[in-house]
mmCIF file of N, CA and C in Angstrom:
data_model
loop_
_atom_site.group_PDB
_atom_site.id
_atom_site.type_symbol
_atom_site.label_atom_id
_atom_site.label_comp_id
_atom_site.label_asym_id
_atom_site.label_seq_id
_atom_site.Cartn_x
_atom_site.Cartn_y
_atom_site.Cartn_z
ATOM 1 N N MET A 1 -83.406 14.140 -82.054
ATOM 2 C CA MET A 1 -83.620 15.446 -80.823
ATOM 3 C C MET A 1 -83.699 16.888 -81.290
ATOM 4 N N ASN A 2 -83.679 17.856 -80.830
ATOM 5 C CA ASN A 2 -83.820 19.274 -81.453
ATOM 6 C C ASN A 2 -82.708 19.629 -80.342
ATOM 7 N N THR A 3 -82.138 20.578 -81.064
ATOM 8 C CA THR A 3 -81.348 21.077 -80.684
ATOM 9 C C THR A 3 -81.309 22.334 -80.212
ATOM 10 N N LYS A 4 -82.376 23.040 -81.024
ATOM 11 C CA LYS A 4 -82.727 24.360 -80.621
ATOM 12 C C LYS A 4 -82.687 24.879 -79.352
ATOM 13 N N THR A 5 -82.276 26.099 -79.469
ATOM 14 C CA THR A 5 -82.352 26.736 -77.655
ATOM 15 C C THR A 5 -83.249 27.858 -77.579
ATOM 16 N N ALA A 6 -83.914 27.133 -76.901
ATOM 17 C CA ALA A 6 -85.389 28.217 -76.436
ATOM 18 C C ALA A 6 -85.159 29.743 -76.206
ATOM 19 N N THR A 7 -85.702 31.392 -77.068
ATOM 20 C CA THR A 7 -85.549 32.356 -76.763
ATOM 21 C C THR A 7 -87.263 32.390 -76.239
ATOM 22 N N PHE A 8 -87.212 33.068 -74.979
ATOM 23 C CA PHE A 8 -87.326 33.754 -74.307
ATOM 24 C C PHE A 8 -88.072 35.511 -74.040
ATOM 25 N N MET A 9 -88.935 35.726 -74.028
ATOM 26 C CA MET A 9 -90.394 37.394 -73.905
ATOM 27 C C MET A 9 -90.000 38.004 -72.951
ATOM 28 N N SER A 10 -89.654 38.694 -72.525
ATOM 29 C CA SER A 10 -89.486 39.064 -71.071
ATOM 30 C C SER A 10 -91.147 39.359 -70.999
ATOM 31 N N VAL A 11 -91.865 39.767 -69.103
ATOM 32 C CA VAL A 11 -93.167 39.151 -69.124
ATOM 33 C C VAL A 11 -92.797 41.226 -69.045
ATOM 34 N N GLY A 12 -92.512 41.871 -68.828
ATOM 35 C CA GLY A 12 -92.623 43.349 -69.129
ATOM 36 C C GLY A 12 -93.442 43.659 -69.486
ATOM 37 N N THR A 13 -94.200 45.467 -69.399
ATOM 38 C CA THR A 13 -94.720 44.973 -69.954
ATOM 39 C C THR A 13 -94.773 45.755 -71.779
ATOM 40 N N PRO A 14 -96.017 45.794 -72.275
ATOM 41 C CA PRO A 14 -95.903 45.630 -73.712
ATOM 42 C C PRO A 14 -95.117 46.777 -74.165
ATOM 43 N N ALA A 15 -94.503 46.657 -75.609
ATOM 44 C CA ALA A 15 -93.270 48.123 -76.429
ATOM 45 C C ALA A 15 -94.017 48.930 -76.404
ATOM 46 N N GLY A 16 -94.109 49.671 -76.094
ATOM 47 C CA GLY A 16 -94.964 51.474 -76.784
ATOM 48 C C GLY A 16 -95.989 51.814 -74.991
ATOM 49 N N HIS A 17 -96.454 50.682 -74.888
ATOM 50 C CA HIS A 17 -96.880 51.334 -72.992
ATOM 51 C C HIS A 17 -96.031 51.245 -72.081
ATOM 52 N N THR A 18 -96.982 52.109 -70.994
ATOM 53 C CA THR A 18 -96.389 52.732 -69.935
ATOM 54 C C THR A 18 -96.836 51.667 -68.790
ATOM 55 N N ALA A 19 -96.509 51.258 -67.675
ATOM 56 C CA ALA A 19 -97.399 50.899 -66.215
ATOM 57 C C ALA A 19 -98.733 51.636 -65.748
ATOM 58 N N GLU A 20 -98.313 52.983 -66.132
ATOM 59 C CA GLU A 20 -99.308 53.553 -65.265
ATOM 60 C C GLU A 20 -100.375 53.353 -66.699
ATOM 61 N N GLU A 21 -100.689 52.930 -67.439
ATOM 62 C CA GLU A 21 -102.032 52.790 -68.163
ATOM 63 C C GLU A 21 -103.078 51.690 -67.763
ATOM 64 N N PRO A 22 -102.972 51.142 -66.803
ATOM 65 C CA PRO A 22 -104.460 50.707 -66.528
ATOM 66 C C PRO A 22 -105.234 50.950 -64.844
ATOM 67 N N VAL A 23 -103.657 52.078 -64.418
ATOM 68 C CA VAL A 23 -104.331 52.704 -62.525
ATOM 69 C C VAL A 23 -105.044 53.917 -63.801
ATOM 70 N N LEU A 24 -104.108 54.605 -65.330
ATOM 71 C CA LEU A 24 -105.137 55.516 -65.571
ATOM 72 C C LEU A 24 -106.492 55.421 -66.010
ATOM 73 N N ALA A 25 -106.136 54.289 -66.674
ATOM 74 C CA ALA A 25 -108.138 53.835 -67.096
ATOM 75 C C ALA A 25 -109.204 53.402 -66.322
ATOM 76 N N THR A 26 -108.682 52.608 -64.859
ATOM 77 C CA THR A 26 -109.376 52.496 -63.961
ATOM 78 C C THR A 26 -109.597 53.516 -63.819
ATOM 79 N N VAL A 27 -108.796 54.432 -63.098
ATOM 80 C CA VAL A 27 -109.129 56.142 -62.913
ATOM 81 C C VAL A 27 -110.362 56.887 -63.976
ATOM 82 N N LEU A 28 -110.101 56.389 -64.499
ATOM 83 C CA LEU A 28 -111.114 57.547 -65.943
ATOM 84 C C LEU A 28 -112.954 56.298 -65.623
ATOM 85 N N LEU A 29 -112.406 55.123 -65.426
ATOM 86 C CA LEU A 29 -114.139 54.771 -65.464
ATOM 87 C C LEU A 29 -113.990 54.368 -63.860
ATOM 88 N N THR A 30 -114.168 54.795 -62.798
ATOM 89 C CA THR A 30 -113.875 55.705 -61.395
ATOM 90 C C THR A 30 -115.006 56.043 -61.602
ATOM 91 N N ILE A 31 -114.175 57.319 -62.446
ATOM 92 C CA ILE A 31 -114.983 58.743 -62.335
ATOM 93 C C ILE A 31 -116.160 58.758 -62.863
ATOM 94 N N ALA A 32 -116.018 57.851 -64.444
ATOM 95 C CA ALA A 32 -116.935 57.724 -64.950
ATOM 96 C C ALA A 32 -118.204 57.389 -64.718
ATOM 97 N N LEU A 33 -118.143 56.118 -63.250
ATOM 98 C CA LEU A 33 -119.235 55.602 -62.691
ATOM 99 C C LEU A 33 -119.587 56.693 -61.912
ATOM 100 N N ILE A 34 -119.060 57.112 -61.241
ATOM 101 C CA ILE A 34 -119.595 58.564 -59.845
ATOM 102 C C ILE A 34 -120.247 59.265 -60.790
ATOM 103 N N LEU A 35 -119.796 59.589 -61.685
ATOM 104 C CA LEU A 35 -120.897 60.471 -62.777
ATOM 105 C C LEU A 35 -122.181 59.825 -62.825
ATOM 106 N N VAL A 36 -121.748 59.131 -63.201
ATOM 107 C CA VAL A 36 -123.658 57.768 -63.753
ATOM 108 C C VAL A 36 -124.154 57.758 -62.404
ATOM 109 N N ILE A 37 -123.854 57.426 -61.530
ATOM 110 C CA ILE A 37 -124.822 57.296 -59.568
ATOM 111 C C ILE A 37 -125.421 58.941 -59.528
ATOM 112 N N ALA A 38 -124.467 59.441 -59.637
ATOM 113 C CA ALA A 38 -124.681 61.103 -59.108
ATOM 114 C C ALA A 38 -125.605 61.204 -59.995
ATOM 115 N N LEU A 39 -125.856 61.156 -61.676
ATOM 116 C CA LEU A 39 -126.923 61.723 -62.220
ATOM 117 C C LEU A 39 -128.566 61.053 -62.291
ATOM 118 N N LEU A 40 -128.235 59.576 -61.426
ATOM 119 C CA LEU A 40 -129.256 58.581 -61.367
ATOM 120 C C LEU A 40 -130.071 59.377 -59.586
ATOM 121 N N ALA A 41 -128.432 59.660 -58.841
ATOM 122 C CA ALA A 41 -129.498 60.393 -57.906
ATOM 123 C C ALA A 41 -130.482 61.730 -58.435
ATOM 124 N N ALA A 42 -129.012 61.629 -59.160
ATOM 125 C CA ALA A 42 -130.321 63.760 -59.347
ATOM 126 C C ALA A 42 -131.884 63.119 -60.184
ATOM 127 N N ALA A 43 -131.552 62.789 -60.659
ATOM 128 C CA ALA A 43 -133.476 62.049 -61.819
ATOM 129 C C ALA A 43 -134.012 61.327 -60.603
ATOM 130 N N GLY A 44 -133.358 60.667 -59.164
ATOM 131 C CA GLY A 44 -134.557 60.278 -58.413
ATOM 132 C C GLY A 44 -135.206 61.251 -57.613
ATOM 133 N N ALA A 45 -134.073 61.800 -57.579
ATOM 134 C CA ALA A 45 -134.638 63.284 -56.251
ATOM 135 C C ALA A 45 -135.771 64.272 -57.274
ATOM 136 N N ALA A 46 -135.223 64.328 -58.255
ATOM 137 C CA ALA A 46 -136.658 65.135 -59.182
ATOM 138 C C ALA A 46 -138.037 64.858 -59.427
ATOM 139 N N LYS A 47 -137.764 63.152 -59.607
ATOM 140 C CA LYS A 47 -138.637 62.662 -59.644
ATOM 141 C C LYS A 47 -139.090 62.580 -58.990
ATOM 142 N N LEU A 48 -138.937 61.352 -57.628
ATOM 143 C CA LEU A 48 -139.571 62.431 -56.412
ATOM 144 C C LEU A 48 -140.063 63.491 -55.585
ATOM 145 N N ALA A 49 -139.582 64.798 -56.195
ATOM 146 C CA ALA A 49 -140.235 65.476 -55.714
ATOM 147 C C ALA A 49 -141.193 65.856 -56.827
ATOM 148 N N ARG A 50 -141.460 65.924 -58.110
ATOM 149 C CA ARG A 50 -142.138 66.132 -58.839
ATOM 150 C C ARG A 50 -143.764 64.917 -58.474
ATOM 151 N N LEU A 51 -143.549 63.770 -57.838
ATOM 152 C CA LEU A 51 -144.194 62.645 -57.399
ATOM 153 C C LEU A 51 -145.344 63.993 -56.254
ATOM 154 N N ASP A 52 -144.305 64.182 -55.608
ATOM 155 C CA ASP A 52 -144.693 64.996 -54.110
ATOM 156 C C ASP A 52 -145.080 66.489 -54.643
ATOM 157 N N GLY A 53 -145.663 67.094 -55.972
ATOM 158 C CA GLY A 53 -146.085 68.262 -56.132
ATOM 159 C C GLY A 53 -145.494 69.332 -56.033
ATOM 160 N N ALA A 54 -144.053 69.241 -55.890
ATOM 161 C CA ALA A 54 -143.460 70.173 -56.118
ATOM 162 C C ALA A 54 -143.260 70.647 -58.045
ATOM 163 N N SER A 55 -142.894 72.343 -57.921
ATOM 164 C CA SER A 55 -143.151 72.840 -59.436
ATOM 165 C C SER A 55 -141.478 72.754 -60.242
ATOM 166 N N TYR A 56 -141.639 72.353 -61.020
ATOM 167 C CA TYR A 56 -140.000 72.177 -61.557
ATOM 168 C C TYR A 56 -138.695 72.516 -61.539
ATOM 169 N N PRO A 57 -139.513 74.300 -60.863
ATOM 170 C CA PRO A 57 -137.743 74.303 -60.522
ATOM 171 C C PRO A 57 -137.699 74.001 -59.589
ATOM 172 N N THR A 58 -138.008 73.532 -58.040
ATOM 173 C CA THR A 58 -138.503 73.161 -57.597
ATOM 174 C C THR A 58 -137.344 71.954 -57.868
ATOM 175 N N ALA A 59 -138.540 70.574 -57.973
ATOM 176 C CA ALA A 59 -136.937 69.843 -58.455
ATOM 177 C C ALA A 59 -135.733 69.810 -58.879
ATOM 178 N N LEU A 60 -136.020 71.120 -60.345
ATOM 179 C CA LEU A 60 -134.843 71.082 -60.894
ATOM 180 C C LEU A 60 -133.472 71.224 -59.106
ATOM 181 N N THR A 61 -133.588 72.144 -58.300
ATOM 182 C CA THR A 61 -133.455 72.610 -57.580
ATOM 183 C C THR A 61 -132.769 71.202 -56.553
ATOM 184 N N ARG A 62 -133.841 70.510 -56.027
ATOM 185 C CA ARG A 62 -132.964 69.386 -55.395
ATOM 186 C C ARG A 62 -132.553 68.332 -56.210
ATOM 187 N N ALA A 63 -133.088 68.243 -57.135
ATOM 188 C CA ALA A 63 -132.061 67.480 -58.333
ATOM 189 C C ALA A 63 -130.502 67.784 -58.326
ATOM 190 N N ALA A 64 -130.329 69.644 -57.935
ATOM 191 C CA ALA A 64 -128.733 69.314 -58.457
ATOM 192 C C ALA A 64 -128.485 69.621 -57.285
ATOM 193 N N ILE A 65 -129.437 69.395 -55.764
ATOM 194 C CA ILE A 65 -128.555 69.806 -54.396
ATOM 195 C C ILE A 65 -128.006 67.645 -54.409
ATOM 196 N N ALA A 66 -129.106 66.949 -54.687
ATOM 197 C CA ALA A 66 -128.675 65.586 -55.028
ATOM 198 C C ALA A 66 -127.463 65.122 -56.106
ATOM 199 N N PHE A 67 -127.219 65.762 -56.757
ATOM 200 C CA PHE A 67 -126.021 66.106 -57.547
ATOM 201 C C PHE A 67 -124.639 66.159 -56.880
ATOM 202 N N THR A 68 -125.198 67.429 -56.424
ATOM 203 C CA THR A 68 -124.021 67.896 -55.761
ATOM 204 C C THR A 68 -123.510 67.675 -54.385
ATOM 205 N N ALA A 69 -124.626 66.868 -53.853
ATOM 206 C CA ALA A 69 -124.604 65.992 -52.427
ATOM 207 C C ALA A 69 -123.716 64.365 -53.085
ATOM 208 N N THR A 70 -124.097 63.615 -53.734
ATOM 209 C CA THR A 70 -123.280 62.862 -54.194
ATOM 210 C C THR A 70 -122.099 63.030 -54.731
ATOM 211 N N LEU A 71 -121.493 63.601 -55.669
ATOM 212 C CA LEU A 71 -119.702 63.878 -55.445
ATOM 213 C C LEU A 71 -119.573 64.407 -55.140
ATOM 214 N N THR A 72 -119.909 65.719 -53.826
ATOM 215 C CA THR A 72 -119.504 65.368 -52.834
ATOM 216 C C THR A 72 -119.274 64.741 -51.634
ATOM 217 N N LEU A 73 -120.206 63.571 -51.444
ATOM 218 C CA LEU A 73 -119.100 62.126 -51.006
ATOM 219 C C LEU A 73 -118.675 61.144 -51.124
ATOM 220 N N ALA A 74 -118.589 61.388 -52.951
ATOM 221 C CA ALA A 74 -118.124 60.222 -52.837
ATOM 222 C C ALA A 74 -116.054 61.426 -53.476
ATOM 223 N N ALA A 75 -116.004 62.526 -53.171
ATOM 224 C CA ALA A 75 -115.168 63.443 -52.917
ATOM 225 C C ALA A 75 -113.941 63.084 -51.738
ATOM 226 N N ALA A 76 -115.106 62.834 -51.242
ATOM 227 C CA ALA A 76 -114.832 62.497 -49.773
ATOM 228 C C ALA A 76 -114.391 61.606 -49.302
ATOM 229 N N ILE A 77 -115.284 60.332 -50.075
ATOM 230 C CA ILE A 77 -114.421 58.530 -49.390
ATOM 231 C C ILE A 77 -113.080 58.824 -50.425
ATOM 232 N N ALA A 78 -113.700 59.830 -51.530
ATOM 233 C CA ALA A 78 -111.587 59.133 -51.715
ATOM 234 C C ALA A 78 -110.449 59.705 -51.016
ATOM 235 N N ALA A 79 -110.902 61.346 -50.542
ATOM 236 C CA ALA A 79 -109.674 61.935 -49.757
ATOM 237 C C ALA A 79 -109.112 60.874 -48.032
ATOM 238 N N ALA A 80 -110.925 60.614 -47.966
ATOM 239 C CA ALA A 80 -110.323 59.199 -47.204
ATOM 240 C C ALA A 80 -109.686 57.907 -47.264
ATOM 241 N N LEU A 81 -109.183 57.548 -48.132
ATOM 242 C CA LEU A 81 -109.561 56.475 -49.206
ATOM 243 C C LEU A 81 -107.362 56.925 -49.291
ATOM 244 N N ALA A 82 -106.928 57.965 -50.003
ATOM 245 C CA ALA A 82 -106.407 58.358 -49.664
ATOM 246 C C ALA A 82 -105.165 58.521 -49.043
ATOM 247 N N ALA A 83 -106.091 58.957 -47.364
ATOM 248 C CA ALA A 83 -104.809 59.549 -46.128
ATOM 249 C C ALA A 83 -104.703 58.465 -45.708
ATOM 250 N N LEU A 84 -105.145 57.430 -46.307
ATOM 251 C CA LEU A 84 -104.581 55.657 -45.641
ATOM 252 C C LEU A 84 -103.847 54.628 -46.167
ATOM 253 N N ARG A 85 -103.666 55.744 -47.540
ATOM 254 C CA ARG A 85 -102.474 55.566 -48.624
ATOM 255 C C ARG A 85 -101.177 55.874 -47.367
#
C-alpha cells in the first residue's frame, strides 16, 4: 500500500506571469486585426477608384478616407462597448 501523501500545485497563474498578460495579448491581436481590415478596405477603395478611371492621387485620397473611416468606426464600436461595461 502506498503511504505517500499527494502534493498539489496551486492552480493560479504560473510563476513570473501576471493575470493581465492574456488580456494584453487579446487587445494587441484585436488592434492588429483592425489595422489589417482597415488596410484591406483602403486597398479595395483604391482599386475600385482606379477601375473607375480615377487618377492615382484621387485613388490614394479615397483609400485614405476608407482607412480613416474604418478606424473611426472601430473606435466608435470600442467606445460603445466600453460604455456598456
